[in-house]
Coordinates of C-alpha atoms and ligand atoms in Angstrom, one line a residue:
M1 CA 26.2 21.0 -49.5
T2 CA 26.5 21.8 -45.8
T3 CA 24.0 21.0 -43.0
N4 CA 23.7 23.7 -40.4
G5 CA 26.9 25.2 -41.6
F6 CA 29.1 22.1 -41.0
H7 CA 31.2 20.7 -43.7
N8 CA 29.6 17.6 -45.3
H9 CA 31.6 14.4 -44.9
N10 CA 30.5 12.9 -48.2
S11 CA 31.8 15.7 -50.3
S12 CA 35.2 15.8 -48.6
P13 CA 37.8 14.5 -51.2
S14 CA 39.7 12.4 -48.7
F15 CA 36.6 10.5 -47.7
D16 CA 36.0 9.0 -51.1
D17 CA 39.4 7.4 -51.1
F18 CA 38.7 6.0 -47.6
L19 CA 35.3 4.4 -48.5
E20 CA 35.5 1.1 -50.4
N21 CA 32.0 1.4 -51.7
D22 CA 29.6 3.8 -53.4
F23 CA 27.4 4.4 -50.3
S24 CA 27.5 7.5 -48.2
F25 CA 28.4 7.4 -44.5
S26 CA 25.1 6.3 -42.9
T27 CA 24.3 3.8 -45.6
T28 CA 27.8 2.3 -45.3
A29 CA 27.3 1.9 -41.6
I30 CA 24.0 0.2 -42.1
H31 CA 24.7 -2.0 -45.2
F32 CA 28.4 -2.4 -45.9
N33 CA 29.4 -6.1 -45.6
Q34 CA 26.1 -6.9 -43.9
E35 CA 24.0 -8.6 -46.6
P36 CA 21.3 -10.7 -44.9
E37 CA 22.3 -13.7 -47.0
Q38 CA 25.9 -13.9 -46.0
W39 CA 25.8 -15.4 -42.5
L40 CA 26.8 -18.9 -43.3
S41 CA 29.8 -20.0 -41.3
N42 CA 31.4 -23.0 -39.7
A43 CA 31.2 -21.6 -36.2
V44 CA 31.1 -24.6 -33.7
V45 CA 28.8 -22.6 -31.4
P46 CA 25.5 -21.5 -32.8
P47 CA 25.6 -17.7 -33.3
I48 CA 23.4 -15.3 -31.3
C49 CA 21.1 -13.7 -33.9
L50 CA 19.6 -10.4 -32.5
A51 CA 17.8 -9.3 -35.7
S52 CA 14.2 -8.2 -35.0
T53 CA 13.2 -8.7 -38.7
Y54 CA 14.3 -10.6 -41.9
K55 CA 14.5 -9.7 -45.5
Q56 CA 11.7 -11.2 -47.5
E57 CA 12.2 -12.8 -50.9
A58 CA 8.9 -11.3 -52.2
I59 CA 5.7 -9.9 -50.8
A60 CA 3.4 -12.5 -49.2
D61 CA 6.5 -14.6 -48.5
K62 CA 5.1 -17.2 -46.1
R63 CA 8.3 -18.7 -44.8
G64 CA 7.9 -17.7 -41.2
F65 CA 4.7 -19.8 -40.8
E66 CA 6.4 -23.1 -41.6
Y67 CA 8.1 -25.0 -38.7
G68 CA 11.8 -25.3 -39.4
K69 CA 11.9 -22.2 -41.5
L70 CA 12.5 -18.6 -40.5
G71 CA 11.5 -15.3 -41.7
L72 CA 8.9 -12.6 -41.2
Y73 CA 9.6 -11.0 -37.8
G74 CA 11.7 -11.6 -34.6
R75 CA 8.8 -12.3 -32.3
L76 CA 7.6 -15.1 -34.6
G77 CA 10.9 -16.7 -35.2
N78 CA 14.6 -16.3 -34.4
P79 CA 17.5 -18.6 -35.6
T80 CA 19.1 -18.8 -32.1
R81 CA 15.7 -19.5 -30.5
Q82 CA 14.8 -22.0 -33.1
C83 CA 18.1 -23.8 -32.6
L84 CA 17.3 -24.1 -28.9
E85 CA 13.6 -25.1 -29.5
K86 CA 14.7 -28.0 -31.7
V87 CA 17.2 -29.3 -29.1
L88 CA 14.6 -29.0 -26.3
A89 CA 12.1 -30.9 -28.4
A90 CA 14.6 -33.6 -29.3
L91 CA 15.5 -34.1 -25.6
E92 CA 11.8 -34.5 -24.7
Q93 CA 11.3 -36.9 -27.6
A94 CA 9.0 -34.3 -29.1
K95 CA 8.5 -33.1 -32.7
Y96 CA 7.8 -29.5 -31.7
G97 CA 9.4 -27.2 -29.1
F98 CA 8.6 -23.6 -28.1
A99 CA 10.6 -21.3 -25.8
F100 CA 9.0 -18.6 -23.7
A101 CA 10.2 -15.7 -21.6
S102 CA 9.7 -17.6 -18.3
G103 CA 8.2 -20.7 -16.9
M104 CA 5.1 -18.7 -16.1
A105 CA 5.0 -17.4 -19.7
A106 CA 5.0 -21.1 -20.8
V107 CA 2.2 -21.9 -18.3
L108 CA 0.0 -19.0 -19.5
S109 CA 0.6 -19.6 -23.2
V110 CA -0.4 -23.3 -22.8
V111 CA -3.5 -22.4 -20.7
H112 CA -4.5 -20.0 -23.5
I113 CA -5.3 -23.1 -25.6
L114 CA -8.5 -23.2 -23.5
K115 CA -11.6 -21.0 -23.8
A116 CA -14.1 -19.6 -21.4
G117 CA -16.3 -22.2 -19.9
D118 CA -13.7 -25.0 -20.0
H119 CA -13.0 -27.0 -16.8
V120 CA -9.4 -27.6 -15.7
I121 CA -8.2 -30.2 -13.2
V122 CA -5.0 -29.1 -11.4
M123 CA -3.0 -31.1 -8.9
D124 CA -3.1 -29.4 -5.5
D125 CA 0.6 -29.8 -4.7
I126 CA 2.3 -27.8 -7.5
Y127 CA 4.5 -24.8 -8.0
S128 CA 2.9 -22.0 -6.0
G129 CA 3.3 -19.5 -8.9
T130 CA 1.2 -21.8 -11.0
I131 CA -1.5 -22.1 -8.3
V132 CA -1.6 -18.3 -8.0
Y133 CA -1.9 -17.9 -11.8
F134 CA -4.8 -20.4 -12.0
K135 CA -6.6 -18.9 -8.9
K136 CA -6.1 -15.2 -9.5
V137 CA -5.6 -14.8 -13.3
A138 CA -7.0 -17.7 -15.3
S139 CA -10.1 -17.8 -13.2
K140 CA -10.9 -14.3 -14.2
F141 CA -11.3 -15.4 -17.8
G142 CA -14.1 -17.9 -17.3
L143 CA -12.1 -21.1 -16.8
S144 CA -13.4 -23.2 -13.9
I145 CA -10.4 -24.6 -12.0
E146 CA -10.5 -27.5 -9.6
F147 CA -7.5 -28.5 -7.4
I148 CA -7.3 -32.1 -6.3
D149 CA -4.9 -34.7 -4.9
G150 CA -3.9 -36.6 -8.0
T151 CA -1.8 -39.3 -6.3
N152 CA -5.0 -41.4 -6.4
L153 CA -6.3 -41.8 -9.9
D154 CA -9.9 -42.2 -8.6
N155 CA -9.8 -38.6 -7.4
I156 CA -9.1 -37.5 -11.0
Q157 CA -11.8 -39.8 -12.5
H158 CA -14.3 -38.3 -10.0
A159 CA -13.4 -34.7 -10.8
I160 CA -14.0 -35.2 -14.6
K161 CA -16.9 -33.1 -16.0
E162 CA -18.4 -32.8 -19.4
N163 CA -16.4 -29.7 -20.1
T164 CA -13.0 -30.9 -18.7
K165 CA -10.5 -30.0 -21.3
M166 CA -7.2 -30.0 -19.5
I167 CA -5.5 -32.0 -16.7
W168 CA -2.5 -30.2 -15.2
L169 CA 0.2 -32.3 -13.5
E170 CA 3.4 -31.6 -11.8
T171 CA 5.3 -34.7 -10.8
P172 CA 7.2 -35.1 -8.6
S173 CA 5.3 -32.4 -6.8
N174 CA 6.5 -29.4 -5.0
P175 CA 7.6 -29.4 -2.1
T176 CA 6.5 -32.8 -0.9
L177 CA 7.8 -34.8 -3.9
K178 CA 4.6 -36.8 -4.4
L179 CA 4.3 -38.7 -7.7
I180 CA 1.4 -38.7 -10.1
D181 CA 1.0 -41.7 -12.5
I182 CA 1.4 -39.9 -15.9
K183 CA 0.4 -42.9 -17.9
G184 CA -2.8 -43.4 -15.8
V185 CA -3.8 -39.8 -16.0
S186 CA -3.1 -39.6 -19.8
K187 CA -5.3 -42.6 -20.3
I188 CA -8.2 -41.0 -18.4
A189 CA -7.8 -37.8 -20.6
K190 CA -7.6 -39.7 -23.8
N191 CA -11.1 -41.2 -23.2
L192 CA -12.6 -37.7 -23.1
P193 CA -13.3 -35.6 -26.1
D194 CA -10.5 -33.0 -26.6
C195 CA -9.1 -33.2 -23.2
I196 CA -5.3 -32.8 -22.9
T197 CA -2.8 -33.8 -20.3
V198 CA -0.1 -31.2 -19.5
V199 CA 2.9 -32.2 -17.3
D200 CA 5.3 -29.7 -15.7
N201 CA 8.6 -31.6 -15.9
T202 CA 10.8 -28.9 -14.3
F203 CA 11.8 -31.0 -11.2
L204 CA 13.3 -33.9 -13.2
S205 CA 14.3 -32.5 -16.7
P206 CA 14.0 -34.8 -19.7
Y207 CA 17.1 -36.6 -18.6
F208 CA 15.1 -38.3 -15.8
Q209 CA 11.5 -38.2 -17.1
R210 CA 9.8 -37.9 -20.5
P211 CA 6.1 -37.4 -20.0
L212 CA 5.2 -37.4 -23.8
T213 CA 6.5 -41.0 -24.0
L214 CA 4.0 -41.9 -21.2
G215 CA 1.0 -40.4 -23.1
A216 CA 1.0 -36.7 -22.0
D217 CA 0.1 -34.2 -24.7
I218 CA 2.2 -31.3 -23.7
V219 CA 5.3 -31.1 -21.4
I220 CA 6.3 -27.7 -20.0
H221 CA 9.4 -26.5 -18.2
S222 CA 10.8 -23.7 -16.3
C223 CA 14.2 -23.7 -18.0
T224 CA 15.3 -21.3 -15.3
K225 CA 15.9 -24.4 -13.2
Y226 CA 17.8 -27.6 -14.3
L227 CA 17.7 -27.0 -18.0
N228 CA 19.8 -23.8 -17.7
G229 CA 21.2 -24.9 -14.4
H230 CA 23.6 -21.9 -13.9
S231 CA 21.1 -19.6 -12.1
D232 CA 21.5 -16.8 -14.7
V233 CA 18.5 -17.1 -17.0
I234 CA 14.7 -16.9 -16.6
M235 CA 13.0 -19.0 -19.3
G236 CA 10.2 -21.5 -20.1
A237 CA 9.4 -24.1 -22.7
A238 CA 6.6 -26.3 -24.0
C239 CA 7.0 -29.4 -26.2
T240 CA 4.5 -31.6 -28.0
N241 CA 4.2 -34.3 -30.6
N242 CA 0.7 -33.3 -31.6
E243 CA 0.7 -31.3 -34.8
K244 CA -2.5 -29.4 -34.1
L245 CA -1.4 -28.5 -30.6
A246 CA 1.9 -27.3 -32.0
E247 CA 0.2 -25.1 -34.5
T248 CA -1.9 -23.6 -31.7
L249 CA 1.2 -23.1 -29.5
R250 CA 3.1 -21.5 -32.4
F251 CA 0.3 -19.1 -32.9
L252 CA 0.0 -18.3 -29.2
Q253 CA 3.7 -17.9 -28.8
G254 CA 3.7 -15.2 -31.6
S255 CA 0.4 -13.7 -30.7
I256 CA 0.9 -13.4 -26.9
G257 CA 4.6 -12.6 -27.5
A258 CA 6.1 -13.9 -24.3
I259 CA 9.3 -14.9 -26.0
P260 CA 12.9 -15.2 -24.6
S261 CA 15.8 -13.0 -25.8
P262 CA 18.2 -14.6 -28.3
F263 CA 21.0 -14.1 -25.8
D264 CA 19.2 -16.2 -23.2
C265 CA 18.5 -18.8 -25.8
Y266 CA 22.2 -19.0 -26.5
L267 CA 22.8 -19.5 -22.7
V268 CA 20.3 -22.3 -22.3
L269 CA 21.6 -24.0 -25.5
R270 CA 25.1 -23.9 -24.0
S271 CA 23.8 -25.3 -20.7
L272 CA 22.0 -28.2 -22.3
K273 CA 25.4 -29.5 -23.4
T274 CA 26.2 -30.4 -19.8
L275 CA 22.6 -31.4 -18.8
E276 CA 23.4 -35.1 -18.5
V277 CA 26.6 -34.8 -16.5
R278 CA 24.9 -32.2 -14.2
M279 CA 21.8 -34.4 -13.7
K280 CA 23.9 -37.5 -12.8
K281 CA 25.8 -35.5 -10.2
H282 CA 22.6 -33.8 -8.8
M283 CA 21.1 -37.3 -8.4
E284 CA 24.3 -38.7 -6.8
N285 CA 24.5 -35.8 -4.3
G286 CA 20.8 -35.8 -3.6
L287 CA 20.7 -39.5 -2.8
K288 CA 23.8 -39.3 -0.6
I289 CA 22.2 -36.5 1.3
A290 CA 18.8 -38.1 1.6
K291 CA 20.4 -41.3 2.9
F292 CA 22.4 -39.4 5.4
L293 CA 19.4 -37.4 6.6
E294 CA 17.4 -40.6 7.0
T295 CA 19.8 -41.7 9.7
H296 CA 20.1 -38.3 11.4
P297 CA 18.8 -38.2 15.0
Y298 CA 17.2 -34.7 14.5
V299 CA 15.4 -35.6 11.3
E300 CA 11.9 -37.1 11.5
K301 CA 11.4 -38.1 7.8
V302 CA 13.0 -37.7 4.4
L303 CA 11.1 -37.3 1.1
H304 CA 13.0 -38.7 -1.9
P305 CA 11.4 -40.9 -4.6
G306 CA 14.7 -42.8 -4.9
L307 CA 14.5 -44.1 -1.4
P308 CA 12.6 -47.4 -0.7
S309 CA 10.9 -45.5 2.2
H310 CA 9.1 -43.2 -0.3
P311 CA 5.4 -44.4 -0.6
Q312 CA 5.6 -44.3 -4.4
H313 CA 9.1 -45.7 -4.9
E314 CA 7.8 -48.4 -7.2
L315 CA 6.0 -45.8 -9.4
A316 CA 9.2 -43.7 -9.5
K317 CA 11.2 -46.7 -10.7
K318 CA 8.6 -47.3 -13.5
Q319 CA 8.0 -43.7 -14.6
C320 CA 11.4 -42.0 -14.1
Y321 CA 14.9 -42.8 -15.2
G322 CA 16.2 -41.3 -11.9
H323 CA 15.8 -38.3 -9.6
S324 CA 17.3 -34.8 -9.5
G325 CA 18.8 -33.0 -6.6
M326 CA 15.5 -32.2 -4.9
V327 CA 15.2 -33.5 -1.4
S328 CA 12.7 -32.5 1.3
F329 CA 12.8 -33.5 4.9
Y330 CA 11.0 -32.8 8.3
I331 CA 13.1 -31.6 11.2
K332 CA 11.9 -33.2 14.4
G333 CA 9.3 -31.2 16.3
H334 CA 8.0 -29.2 13.3
N335 CA 9.0 -26.0 15.2
L336 CA 9.4 -22.6 13.6
K337 CA 12.2 -21.6 16.0
T338 CA 14.2 -24.7 15.4
S339 CA 13.9 -24.3 11.6
K340 CA 15.0 -20.7 11.8
K341 CA 18.1 -21.7 13.7
F342 CA 18.8 -24.4 11.2
F343 CA 18.8 -21.9 8.3
K344 CA 20.8 -19.4 10.2
H345 CA 23.7 -21.9 10.7
L346 CA 23.9 -23.2 7.1
N347 CA 27.1 -22.2 5.5
I348 CA 27.2 -23.8 2.0
F349 CA 23.5 -24.1 1.3
A350 CA 22.1 -20.6 0.6
L351 CA 18.7 -19.7 1.8
A352 CA 16.9 -18.8 -1.5
F353 CA 14.0 -19.4 -3.8
S354 CA 14.5 -21.4 -6.9
L355 CA 16.3 -24.7 -7.6
G356 CA 18.2 -26.7 -10.1
G357 CA 21.4 -24.6 -10.2
F358 CA 25.0 -25.7 -9.7
E359 CA 24.8 -24.2 -6.2
S360 CA 23.0 -25.8 -3.3
L361 CA 20.0 -24.0 -2.0
A362 CA 17.7 -24.5 1.0
E363 CA 14.2 -23.2 1.2
F364 CA 11.4 -23.0 3.8
P365 CA 8.1 -23.8 2.0
S366 CA 5.7 -22.9 4.8
V367 CA 6.9 -19.3 4.9
M368 CA 8.6 -18.8 1.5
T369 CA 7.3 -20.6 -1.7
H370 CA 4.0 -21.8 -0.1
G371 CA 3.4 -19.0 2.4
S372 CA 0.5 -17.6 0.2
L373 CA -1.5 -20.8 0.8
S374 CA -4.0 -20.9 3.7
E375 CA -2.9 -22.7 6.9
E376 CA -5.5 -25.4 6.3
V377 CA -4.2 -26.1 2.8
R378 CA -0.6 -26.2 4.0
E379 CA -1.5 -28.6 6.7
R380 CA -3.4 -30.9 4.3
L381 CA -0.3 -30.9 2.0
G382 CA 2.1 -31.6 4.8
I383 CA 3.8 -28.2 4.6
T384 CA 4.6 -27.8 8.3
D385 CA 7.1 -25.5 10.0
G386 CA 9.5 -28.4 10.1
L387 CA 9.6 -29.0 6.3
I388 CA 12.8 -28.1 4.6
R389 CA 13.3 -28.3 0.8
L390 CA 16.8 -28.7 -0.5
S391 CA 18.1 -28.3 -4.1
C392 CA 21.3 -30.2 -3.9
G393 CA 23.9 -28.6 -6.1
L394 CA 27.2 -29.9 -7.7
E395 CA 29.5 -29.3 -4.7
D396 CA 31.4 -32.1 -3.0
P397 CA 28.7 -34.2 -1.2
S398 CA 30.8 -34.7 1.9
D399 CA 31.0 -30.9 2.4
L400 CA 27.2 -30.6 1.9
I401 CA 26.5 -33.4 4.4
S402 CA 28.8 -31.8 7.0
D403 CA 27.0 -28.4 6.5
L404 CA 23.6 -30.0 7.1
D405 CA 24.8 -32.0 10.1
Q406 CA 26.3 -29.0 11.9
A407 CA 23.3 -26.8 11.1
L408 CA 20.9 -29.5 12.5
R409 CA 23.1 -29.8 15.7
E410 CA 23.1 -26.0 16.1
A411 CA 19.4 -25.9 15.7
F412 CA 18.8 -28.2 18.6
K413 CA 21.4 -26.5 21.0
L414 CA 19.7 -24.9 23.9
Ligands
PLP501 C1 10.0 -22.1 -11.2 C2 9.0 -23.0 -11.7 C3 8.0 -22.5 -12.5 C4 8.0 -21.0 -13.0 O1 9.1 -20.8 -13.8 P1 9.7 -19.3 -13.9 O2 10.8 -19.6 -14.9 O3 10.2 -18.9 -12.6 O4 8.7 -18.4 -14.5 C5 7.0 -23.3 -12.9 N1 6.9 -24.6 -12.5 C6 7.9 -25.1 -11.7 C7 7.8 -26.5 -11.2 C8 8.9 -24.3 -11.2 O5 9.8 -24.8 -10.4

């Protein structure tokens, strides 16, 4: 038979000799040597599985609904993603882990546990994207949201209402590195009916802080930051030990569908292998830089929970195993012009959003990450025109210190 007058491949005599199976051309391309059951191998790196669906054993095969099993459909489960989710959970000392398309996708999926009419207490000094999400998106769906300073547990206790169902923490906070007592807050929540504590652990990673062991119900991450650490993936995660919450999160992950790509899951899985060595070096570099800045004539104050000068240094030692490469400091004078000159003269630190990568970044919260807050809120939070936030990377610390020193001196040159 011919199609549109062309000679048919399948009927050509030479083609039969060439094919090693009884299928015709397109069926060969689709099925030959690609049986779904054959992918067992001893590869030392988990394979990237891109399949969007899976062959079922029978109709009404329920495999995909059971944690630890796969099946059904790629949005609901993927082998590469599940491999990553199990490692993320294990590092957070959690039973269940879920990966999302971004940190914000993790935030929104977790907030979807709530329903209209619920009251949420949110710390006032958190990632600005999360603030914007709560204020401009979540509030539209009937949640009542209250921002408070959670460094004092009494403030949280006073904010509790009959319908308080979630307390949202980020500790250390962003950008002023204030600490919230996770154990204390979790205790308050546990005394309320169905109220859960969620902790955004992005700034420390599970290497330096494990909120679930302190009583929190859910820990979330922007994996974009330290967990991936190579500035080439946007991803989020949520982990829990609570089976009922895990069931809800699994349902929301599949139902909302804000899932990461298998390729990105592979990248983060790879990055986690060096998380410990990276975090140790981030801490070493950050502390060296913080100590240097503390003695600098043009620096007014340094914010780093590992320094005895930090007002919550004792809590940091109790609650965390260490601190990351995040350091904030105030340039003397709190002057926009001086800060601008400082950034202009940085050579190694790049002026950029984000944090937690191998490369050192500097950021100006009052204009960049927290520019959307009102002047009054910024002032209350201590976000002045002299506040600089550093994400200290993995370069040689003496080069980083020289870079900061010369940029500070240039900033004060007349
Ligand atoms: C970056 C960040 C987020 C948002 O994560 P994305 O991956 O950018 O969506 C949430 N929380 C904190 C603390 C962050 O730093």
